XYZ file of C-alpha atoms in Angstrom:
636
model
C 36.828 -23.166 146.875
C 39.915 -21.900 146.313
C 43.449 -22.891 146.640
C 45.111 -20.914 149.140
C 48.572 -23.322 149.889
C 50.796 -21.272 151.824
C 48.407 -18.528 152.596
C 45.269 -18.181 154.733
C 41.306 -17.958 153.686
C 39.828 -15.768 155.858
C 36.398 -16.095 155.098
C 35.099 -12.871 155.608
C 36.579 -12.138 158.666
C 40.772 -10.524 160.012
C 42.483 -13.012 161.993
C 43.245 -10.370 164.730
C 45.780 -8.511 165.468
C 48.056 -9.297 162.048
C 49.767 -6.304 161.757
C 50.278 -2.764 163.489
C 48.472 -1.554 160.502
C 46.247 -3.966 157.332
C 43.814 -3.627 155.412
C 40.862 -1.805 155.822
C 39.023 -4.731 153.777
C 38.225 -8.319 154.792
C 40.490 -10.180 152.173
C 39.914 -12.976 150.693
C 44.197 -13.878 151.213
C 46.238 -13.404 153.437
C 49.654 -14.238 152.871
C 51.556 -15.724 155.987
C 53.991 -18.534 154.881
C 57.216 -19.479 154.504
C 56.700 -20.819 150.973
C 55.924 -18.472 147.532
C 54.101 -21.723 146.615
C 51.093 -20.728 144.954
C 52.878 -17.816 143.092
C 55.292 -18.145 140.382
C 58.421 -16.400 139.536
C 59.109 -14.965 135.886
C 61.868 -12.672 134.583
C 65.712 -11.946 136.473
C 65.177 -11.936 140.086
C 65.238 -14.209 143.383
C 61.964 -15.140 145.508
C 61.588 -16.229 149.160
C 59.385 -16.092 151.626
C 59.433 -17.057 155.904
C 56.757 -16.326 158.126
C 54.899 -14.349 156.473
C 57.227 -12.027 154.942
C 57.979 -12.223 151.356
C 61.900 -11.050 149.826
C 63.506 -10.654 145.780
C 66.302 -9.660 144.700
C 67.118 -8.716 141.602
C 69.823 -10.887 139.627
C 69.664 -8.056 137.014
C 68.740 -4.383 137.166
C 65.485 -5.346 134.921
C 64.494 -7.197 137.648
C 61.827 -9.937 137.888
C 57.893 -10.644 139.316
C 56.507 -12.982 140.951
C 52.880 -13.716 140.003
C 50.196 -15.081 141.966
C 48.394 -17.935 140.360
C 45.205 -16.909 140.239
C 43.418 -14.443 137.750
C 40.742 -10.678 139.088
C 39.704 -8.003 136.896
C 38.173 -5.970 140.187
C 40.236 -6.332 143.364
C 41.497 -4.874 147.022
C 44.958 -5.619 147.740
C 47.213 -4.608 150.575
C 50.994 -4.604 151.417
C 53.233 -3.717 153.160
C 56.425 -3.052 151.936
C 60.176 -2.140 152.420
C 63.231 -1.084 149.799
C 66.305 -1.973 149.804
C 69.485 0.887 148.597
C 69.049 1.202 145.278
C 65.953 -1.242 144.207
C 62.767 -0.700 142.816
C 59.452 -1.756 143.050
C 56.370 -1.694 142.613
C 52.219 -4.243 142.355
C 51.858 -4.940 138.477
C 47.656 -5.630 138.098
C 45.888 -6.741 136.121
C 48.570 -8.910 134.267
C 47.885 -10.415 131.065
C 50.581 -12.795 128.921
C 51.493 -11.085 125.230
C 51.794 -13.545 121.981
C 55.803 -12.833 122.618
C 56.278 -14.996 125.860
C 55.477 -11.151 128.083
C 53.566 -9.218 129.838
C 50.838 -6.126 130.409
C 49.112 -4.807 132.792
C 48.166 -1.936 134.560
C 51.604 -0.685 137.510
C 51.350 0.636 140.191
C 55.155 2.011 140.902
C 56.075 2.530 144.553
C 59.242 4.175 144.647
C 58.201 7.180 145.606
C 55.097 9.294 147.071
C 53.003 9.803 143.542
C 52.870 5.865 143.816
C 52.932 6.687 139.472
C 50.515 4.268 137.490
C 51.030 3.266 134.186
C 50.055 0.283 131.071
C 53.068 -1.615 130.794
C 54.497 -3.748 128.729
C 56.893 -6.846 130.491
C 59.310 -8.278 127.440
C 59.790 -12.258 127.922
C 62.568 -11.955 129.982
C 61.177 -10.281 132.991
C 61.913 -6.407 131.866
C 59.634 -3.634 131.373
C 59.818 -2.402 127.928
C 57.332 0.290 127.709
C 55.642 2.543 130.471
C 52.434 4.367 128.920
C 51.032 6.486 132.300
C 47.355 6.704 133.195
C 46.084 9.746 133.664
C 44.758 11.110 136.928
C 41.532 10.791 137.851
C 39.106 9.101 140.511
C 37.618 11.021 142.636
C 33.370 10.337 142.459
C 32.877 8.638 140.307
C 32.827 4.205 140.083
C 33.458 4.270 136.971
C 35.823 7.634 135.732
C 35.523 9.139 132.545
C 38.423 10.264 130.525
C 39.706 13.554 132.164
C 40.605 16.720 130.281
C 44.284 18.382 130.072
C 43.609 20.871 132.163
C 42.720 17.908 135.349
C 45.689 16.418 134.631
C 47.688 17.751 137.943
C 46.685 16.007 140.555
C 43.581 14.015 141.733
C 41.224 17.633 142.626
C 42.904 20.741 144.274
C 42.538 20.626 148.624
C 41.812 24.170 150.762
C 45.051 25.672 151.465
C 44.579 26.726 155.496
C 45.511 30.038 156.889
C 49.425 29.394 159.023
C 47.921 28.251 161.917
C 49.109 26.125 164.201
C 46.549 23.506 165.156
C 46.383 21.006 167.719
C 45.607 17.734 165.759
C 48.129 17.449 162.706
C 47.874 15.472 159.379
C 50.621 13.176 159.695
C 53.090 12.619 156.616
C 52.244 9.809 154.759
C 55.068 10.120 152.405
C 57.203 7.520 150.399
C 59.564 6.707 153.900
C 62.438 5.214 152.106
C 64.132 1.897 153.923
C 61.911 1.670 155.880
C 58.512 -0.003 155.727
C 55.550 2.067 154.275
C 52.086 0.874 153.433
C 50.277 0.523 150.145
C 46.362 -0.034 149.278
C 45.352 -0.325 146.045
C 41.643 -1.012 144.649
C 41.124 -1.798 141.515
C 37.162 -1.183 140.204
C 36.145 -1.353 136.651
C 38.949 1.469 135.232
C 39.065 3.419 138.185
C 42.451 2.521 140.164
C 43.173 4.083 143.511
C 45.878 3.802 145.359
C 46.887 5.226 148.823
C 50.694 5.192 150.355
C 50.331 5.543 154.638
C 46.765 5.969 154.728
C 47.147 8.845 153.098
C 45.422 10.902 150.298
C 44.389 8.659 147.118
C 46.045 9.208 144.266
C 43.699 7.872 141.608
C 44.079 6.744 138.086
C 41.633 6.410 134.966
C 42.360 3.231 132.315
C 40.460 1.164 130.054
C 37.874 -0.876 131.554
C 39.581 -4.593 130.517
C 41.814 -7.014 131.314
C 41.643 -9.621 133.697
C 44.999 -11.517 135.057
C 46.987 -12.121 138.491
C 48.452 -9.960 140.623
C 52.825 -9.553 140.198
C 54.896 -8.182 142.634
C 58.251 -6.271 141.068
C 62.004 -5.431 142.088
C 63.989 -4.520 140.321
C 67.431 -2.116 140.533
C 70.010 -2.912 142.894
C 68.326 -3.613 146.446
C 66.081 -6.485 147.559
C 62.041 -5.415 148.071
C 60.328 -6.498 151.193
C 56.298 -7.483 151.408
C 54.347 -8.640 154.464
C 50.698 -8.504 155.415
C 49.850 -8.574 152.067
C 46.444 -9.410 150.958
C 43.998 -9.503 147.933
C 40.121 -9.086 148.202
C 38.242 -10.589 144.888
C 36.304 -7.052 145.116
C 34.009 -8.357 142.400
C 32.190 -10.846 144.473
C 29.909 -8.839 146.448
C 28.539 -10.345 150.418
C 25.953 -9.815 152.185
C 25.967 -9.399 155.596
C 22.098 -11.578 157.445
C 20.116 -9.056 158.366
C 20.028 -8.718 162.119
C 17.218 -6.342 164.564
C 19.235 -5.763 168.158
C 16.860 -7.283 171.140
C 14.617 -5.235 172.527
C 14.083 -2.552 169.406
C 11.333 -3.587 166.336
C 12.237 -1.784 163.187
C 9.943 0.055 161.103
C 10.445 1.570 157.569
C 8.790 4.474 156.436
C 10.530 4.729 152.944
C 12.418 3.136 150.379
C 14.155 5.909 148.854
C 17.312 7.877 149.366
C 15.697 11.456 150.619
C 18.094 12.636 152.727
C 20.716 12.090 155.564
C 18.908 13.714 157.951
C 15.635 13.981 160.230
C 13.967 15.854 162.940
C 11.052 14.884 165.200
C 7.490 17.928 165.778
C 4.121 17.861 166.067
C 4.012 19.364 162.580
C -0.065 19.040 162.491
C -0.808 20.074 165.625
C -2.755 16.315 166.536
C -0.952 16.132 169.946
C 1.450 13.135 167.968
C 4.772 13.759 167.092
C 5.866 12.996 163.694
C 9.010 12.340 161.667
C 10.330 14.453 159.195
C 13.153 13.144 156.560
C 13.739 14.425 153.825
C 10.770 15.577 151.141
C 8.477 13.684 153.650
C 6.391 13.904 157.026
C 5.332 11.183 158.001
C 2.539 11.479 160.079
C 2.173 9.273 163.959
C 1.310 7.931 165.528
C 1.510 4.675 162.756
C 3.934 6.635 160.506
C 2.554 4.987 157.204
C 0.870 8.535 155.902
C 3.139 11.392 154.293
C 2.883 14.459 152.504
C 5.950 16.646 151.622
C 6.658 20.058 151.878
C 9.060 20.477 149.097
C 9.110 18.658 145.814
C 10.210 14.571 146.445
C 13.135 13.563 143.919
C 14.819 10.388 144.773
C 18.323 10.224 144.941
C 20.649 7.537 143.182
C 23.176 5.896 146.477
C 25.934 4.961 143.838
C 25.700 7.993 142.106
C 24.122 11.322 143.608
C 24.689 13.064 146.374
C 20.726 13.973 148.084
C 21.099 18.019 147.895
C 18.728 19.922 149.407
C 19.202 17.706 153.191
C 22.155 16.965 154.966
C 20.597 17.628 158.232
C 16.918 18.587 158.874
C 16.048 20.039 162.236
C 12.463 21.296 163.560
C 12.101 24.395 165.630
C 9.000 27.256 165.957
C 11.223 29.548 163.941
C 8.581 32.121 163.361
C 7.209 32.438 166.960
C 4.182 30.898 165.441
C 2.976 28.193 167.782
C 3.474 25.582 164.613
C 7.490 23.658 164.206
C 9.184 24.512 161.031
C 12.049 23.013 159.094
C 15.551 24.485 158.973
C 17.723 21.954 156.357
C 21.285 22.487 155.766
C 23.001 21.316 152.849
C 27.447 22.245 152.554
C 29.987 23.024 150.386
C 28.878 23.924 147.512
C 24.864 23.225 147.720
C 21.993 25.728 148.667
C 23.562 26.141 152.403
C 20.465 26.361 155.014
C 17.129 26.136 154.301
C 13.580 27.488 156.853
C 11.188 26.129 155.597
C 7.484 28.011 157.076
C 4.638 26.123 158.261
C 1.463 26.365 156.939
C -0.275 25.090 159.699
C -2.147 22.514 157.847
C -2.576 23.425 154.927
C -2.587 20.869 152.404
C 0.323 22.239 150.360
C 4.337 22.498 149.921
C 5.946 24.979 151.764
C 7.354 28.144 151.761
C 10.841 28.568 151.726
C 13.396 30.667 152.263
C 17.417 30.821 152.117
C 18.782 31.996 155.553
C 22.220 30.917 154.987
C 25.221 30.451 152.664
C 28.790 28.931 152.999
C 28.146 26.029 155.051
C 31.629 24.828 155.365
C 30.490 21.805 157.649
C 28.767 17.967 156.890
C 27.649 18.837 160.557
C 25.038 20.861 162.547
C 23.496 20.973 165.702
C 20.765 22.858 167.238
C 21.305 24.464 170.458
C 19.757 27.546 172.039
C 23.497 28.441 172.504
C 22.699 32.089 174.399
C 20.413 30.621 176.677
C 17.945 32.656 175.168
C 14.613 29.962 175.241
C 15.434 29.846 171.196
C 18.383 27.364 169.786
C 20.943 28.396 166.868
C 22.107 26.567 164.247
C 26.378 25.617 165.067
C 28.131 25.062 162.369
C 32.045 25.688 160.409
C 31.600 27.880 157.180
C 34.176 29.993 155.055
C 36.797 28.862 157.639
C 35.147 29.983 161.024
C 33.176 27.779 163.789
C 29.737 29.832 164.012
C 26.363 30.244 165.072
C 23.727 31.914 163.268
C 20.179 32.735 164.676
C 17.192 34.446 162.432
C 15.884 38.265 162.892
C 12.893 37.899 165.729
C 11.532 40.768 163.336
C 12.007 38.597 159.997
C 13.239 35.183 160.477
C 12.457 34.623 157.112
C 15.228 37.231 155.716
C 19.439 36.199 155.882
C 19.939 34.930 159.597
C 22.919 36.682 161.560
C 26.106 34.604 161.694
C 28.369 35.210 164.141
C 31.744 33.878 164.353
C 33.029 31.908 167.411
C 36.624 30.930 166.374
C 39.105 32.483 164.492
C 39.805 31.505 160.753
C 40.975 28.619 159.746
C 39.486 26.624 162.689
C 36.222 25.235 161.076
C 36.315 21.386 160.236
C 34.588 19.425 157.746
C 33.128 17.162 159.862
C 32.643 17.049 163.338
C 30.412 19.562 165.958
C 29.069 19.518 169.472
C 27.404 21.715 172.109
C 28.049 21.429 175.818
C 29.123 23.340 179.218
C 32.374 23.030 179.452
C 34.537 25.162 182.100
C 31.160 24.719 184.275
C 30.049 27.860 184.303
C 26.572 27.214 183.208
C 27.436 28.750 179.500
C 27.233 27.072 176.219
C 30.377 26.091 175.120
C 31.153 24.577 171.474
C 33.487 21.505 170.592
C 35.166 20.905 167.193
C 38.179 18.367 166.116
C 40.599 20.916 166.874
C 39.615 21.463 171.153
C 36.760 24.024 172.133
C 35.694 27.665 172.696
C 34.615 29.406 176.023
C 31.549 31.118 175.972
C 32.542 34.545 177.011
C 30.705 35.616 180.257
C 29.440 39.110 178.156
C 27.540 36.825 176.012
C 27.646 34.657 173.310
C 27.843 37.628 170.104
C 29.728 39.627 172.701
C 33.481 38.844 170.105
C 35.489 36.042 169.920
C 35.624 33.069 171.878
C 38.233 32.028 173.746
C 39.999 28.799 172.185
C 41.223 25.900 173.819
C 43.154 24.235 171.553
C 43.054 20.161 171.878
C 43.165 16.900 169.843
C 39.471 15.485 169.169
C 39.319 13.292 166.313
C 42.066 11.299 164.632
C 43.487 11.375 160.328
C 42.881 8.514 157.736
C 42.899 8.695 154.429
C 43.522 12.555 154.670
C 40.832 13.694 156.258
C 39.321 13.631 159.825
C 36.830 14.439 162.854
C 32.923 13.015 163.423
C 30.078 13.757 163.327
C 27.622 15.417 166.171
C 30.078 15.497 169.720
C 28.156 14.620 172.991
C 28.989 16.456 175.505
C 28.183 15.081 178.752
C 29.675 12.933 182.483
C 30.689 9.650 181.444
C 32.826 8.537 184.606
C 30.332 10.480 187.453
C 33.587 12.760 188.524
C 30.910 15.775 187.913
C 33.470 16.935 184.792
C 31.430 16.915 181.459
C 33.663 14.703 178.990
C 33.725 14.291 175.003
C 32.291 11.872 173.129
C 32.854 11.154 169.331
C 33.351 9.627 166.392
C 37.106 10.512 165.432
C 37.056 9.966 161.498
C 33.562 10.934 159.521
C 35.221 8.569 156.115
C 37.538 7.020 158.410
C 37.672 4.480 161.429
C 37.437 4.953 165.191
C 35.471 5.789 168.062
C 36.697 7.579 172.022
C 35.302 9.457 174.820
C 38.289 12.280 175.990
C 38.209 12.732 180.080
C 38.553 15.863 181.306
C 40.983 17.150 184.388
C 41.447 19.601 186.197
C 44.955 20.371 187.670
C 45.034 22.435 190.991
C 45.247 26.004 188.810
C 41.594 24.460 187.148
C 43.803 24.238 183.555
C 41.411 21.782 181.974
C 42.676 18.872 179.332
C 41.452 15.550 178.361
C 42.765 11.993 177.895
C 41.334 10.078 175.395
C 40.092 6.813 175.590
C 39.475 4.892 173.025
C 36.434 2.585 172.786
C 37.068 1.648 168.866
C 39.037 2.163 165.964
C 40.155 -0.285 162.987
C 40.835 -3.732 162.854
C 44.152 -4.359 163.862
C 43.235 -3.200 167.478
C 40.946 -4.669 170.227
C 38.216 -2.661 170.589
C 34.614 -2.615 173.147
C 32.841 -6.045 172.432
C 34.737 -7.001 169.235
C 32.613 -4.707 167.662
C 34.092 -2.675 164.095
C 32.733 -0.701 161.497
C 33.836 1.909 159.478
C 32.444 5.889 158.526
C 30.805 6.752 161.686
C 29.608 9.813 160.268
C 26.076 9.775 162.520
C 25.678 10.040 165.790
C 23.748 11.468 169.171
C 23.097 10.589 173.021
C 20.576 9.929 174.520
C 19.608 8.122 177.484
C 18.759 4.361 176.041
C 18.008 2.612 178.977
C 16.726 4.569 181.463
C 19.296 4.912 184.305
C 19.865 8.624 183.966
C 23.157 8.233 181.963
C 23.503 9.551 179.060
C 24.339 6.815 175.736
C 26.034 7.532 172.330
C 24.335 6.080 169.515
C 26.272 6.184 166.537
C 26.455 4.048 162.618
C 28.231 3.250 159.667
C 27.412 5.549 156.253
C 26.923 3.090 153.412
C 28.066 4.691 149.955
C 29.297 7.577 152.343
C 31.370 8.519 149.185
C 29.320 7.522 146.651
C 30.009 3.526 144.710
C 33.984 4.763 145.159
C 36.678 3.152 147.309
C 37.186 6.226 148.223
C 36.427 5.789 152.124
C 37.710 2.018 154.028
C 35.233 -0.888 153.580
C 32.845 0.983 152.504
C 30.778 -2.437 151.556
C 30.944 -3.443 154.991
C 28.206 -3.726 156.903
C 25.640 -0.682 157.682
C 25.344 -1.479 161.259
C 23.661 1.164 163.593
C 24.276 0.340 168.113
C 24.164 2.299 171.074
C 26.752 2.529 173.618
C 26.420 2.180 176.705
C 27.933 4.713 179.614
C 28.749 2.302 181.781
C 30.611 3.297 184.988
C 32.835 1.291 186.101
C 36.104 2.295 188.755
C 38.312 -0.243 187.347
C 37.618 0.884 183.602
C 40.024 3.758 182.607
C 39.295 6.957 183.261
C 36.382 5.382 185.683
C 33.991 4.372 182.652
C 33.757 2.974 179.559
C 30.866 2.176 176.304
C 29.417 -1.028 175.483
C 27.616 -1.790 172.305
C 24.370 -3.032 172.074
C 22.908 -3.384 168.227
C 20.192 -2.157 167.119
C 20.364 -3.712 163.406
C 23.129 -4.334 160.654
C 21.235 -3.029 157.801
C 20.342 0.473 157.848
C 23.368 2.651 158.802
C 22.565 6.115 159.430
C 23.474 9.572 157.681
C 24.981 12.489 159.238
C 22.842 12.499 162.651
C 21.099 10.393 164.258
C 17.758 11.491 166.240
C 16.548 8.922 169.303
C 13.348 10.174 170.597
C 9.983 8.926 172.734
C 8.117 9.253 169.833
C 5.223 7.171 171.656
C 6.214 8.885 174.960
C 6.228 5.029 176.447
C 9.421 6.302 178.728
C 11.964 4.745 176.318
C 13.998 5.891 173.588
C 13.417 5.283 170.111
C 16.193 5.131 167.552
C 15.199 7.230 163.960
C 17.665 7.728 160.803
C 17.324 8.497 157.011
C 20.389 6.924 155.257
C 20.889 5.621 151.467
C 18.701 2.753 152.042
C 15.349 4.314 153.927
C 13.797 5.768 156.252
C 13.576 3.961 159.682
C 12.535 4.004 163.032
C 13.844 1.848 165.828
C 11.128 1.501 168.135
C 12.476 0.824 171.630
C 10.292 -1.825 173.654
C 12.857 -1.721 177.609
C 9.863 0.687 178.659
C 12.605 3.145 181.040
C 12.363 7.281 181.369
C 14.368 8.723 178.712
C 15.239 12.196 177.501
C 15.997 13.451 174.433
C 19.133 15.252 172.671
C 17.518 16.877 169.359
C 13.771 17.882 168.028
């Protein structure tokens, strides 16, 4: 067992309420002591500790170091820091001794928001005598190839939004001089990823090698203070125990990563629901036989995204009575593709490209205009929009109607439901909701009602499928959503009406990060897949949600990427004593599957209980619900 000394060994779980922010990972070591035992000083600075805060005071402008006695190669590191007037500070990683009694290693400067990262050489007196700035890099790769000179201006261009006033604004995560800031660093393989104040990544690339301690630095003329310091040996991987929740039976349909989407329909007209996941239809009632509708090529979950089906839907598009398949891929992928059911023929299905310009990673199928046929709702080219086929030629490009002005489309989070009680379907995303005009869905732009339904973290915000239903039983539809598909947060938003009929929403947090009190003491990140269904047959919708494991591949772009890939359903409990008159109570479905881009909840075997289907990097799964209660689904 490693020596912890004045630190605290956490044994895989974090002490509750450690800090206002705290690490996104589960640290091996969290410094809480009033002694620097377990560390040693090097160079011209004095170091002291008091109740978990370490203070370094430079004896000269060259300064000095406080070095951990243990050594690491791949590691996660977190601290909050404050630099007094005139102070210089930073973190040295993989600190190796040099032949002349000095040190060398990778140094992350904490003196401005750029987090300049260099390979430094330190002399025997503790002075930094050489700095070689490392090239930028480290986006969607664990092992980053050397970047080209043309890519040295940052970590990738971010799209510019039109200058509109959005209700949900990215916080200022730049360095706050002479105040407390947080820094989280992940040094894995040859890539250093640093996040200042939970903002965007600043990534750098070095050689794959080196091994040594962590060291805190102070120089210049002022003191540096560090608190909540925590670190983790990232090279030691821990797999949580696999458990299936009470009342569920797990059936694996596939071991491979083909898709983040699922759907269900009676594809072969035998009277039994089948399951679609990626290229395969799994035929009920035992779901052990499958047939591909397009070429089945699996993806490597550590280095590749499944590019054909971020989301999938099943509906009869061409009106021949047989369910067809719609696949959606965002960004530079194939966009919206339609696969026409060959009506029992033993072959792959004919494919048609029916849409492009998909911006959002989330889409839904909903009968927006009440014509009996569902539309595809998503964000594209900066707009909130929906698309529908031409009834006379459904395999041609679908007609797109922009619901919002440009600039309101979001990459994550979209939903639909009647917000204002007029009987028409409205559309919601993290920036608010759009009221369907009485003149018809396609009569023009919809009236926009600004309201924030998300939470920023590491430069991203917005959830998955946003549920619209009456949570507290007051007759008004509320909104339930994950807040950051690549971060933390789950909340429900209580609708309130003023005497004049004005609609506002009050946020009720259900789960945030590890520093907060969360429902059922359940905490997980990357809530990228969600769904809504009455899971226990009490007549009230519930919320199904899980973690998308390796959402950005085997990198550390997202918080706690290796946390257990859990799947939960949150029971909607109407409780007058709870804030807003209701609470969402978590119930475990599984600890080792997680979610993709959404969750399919449907009564597959018609026993009156809602089953759950999910497609992830671990394969495709059915969770058979043995509760045996009446239920109703939210997705086909």
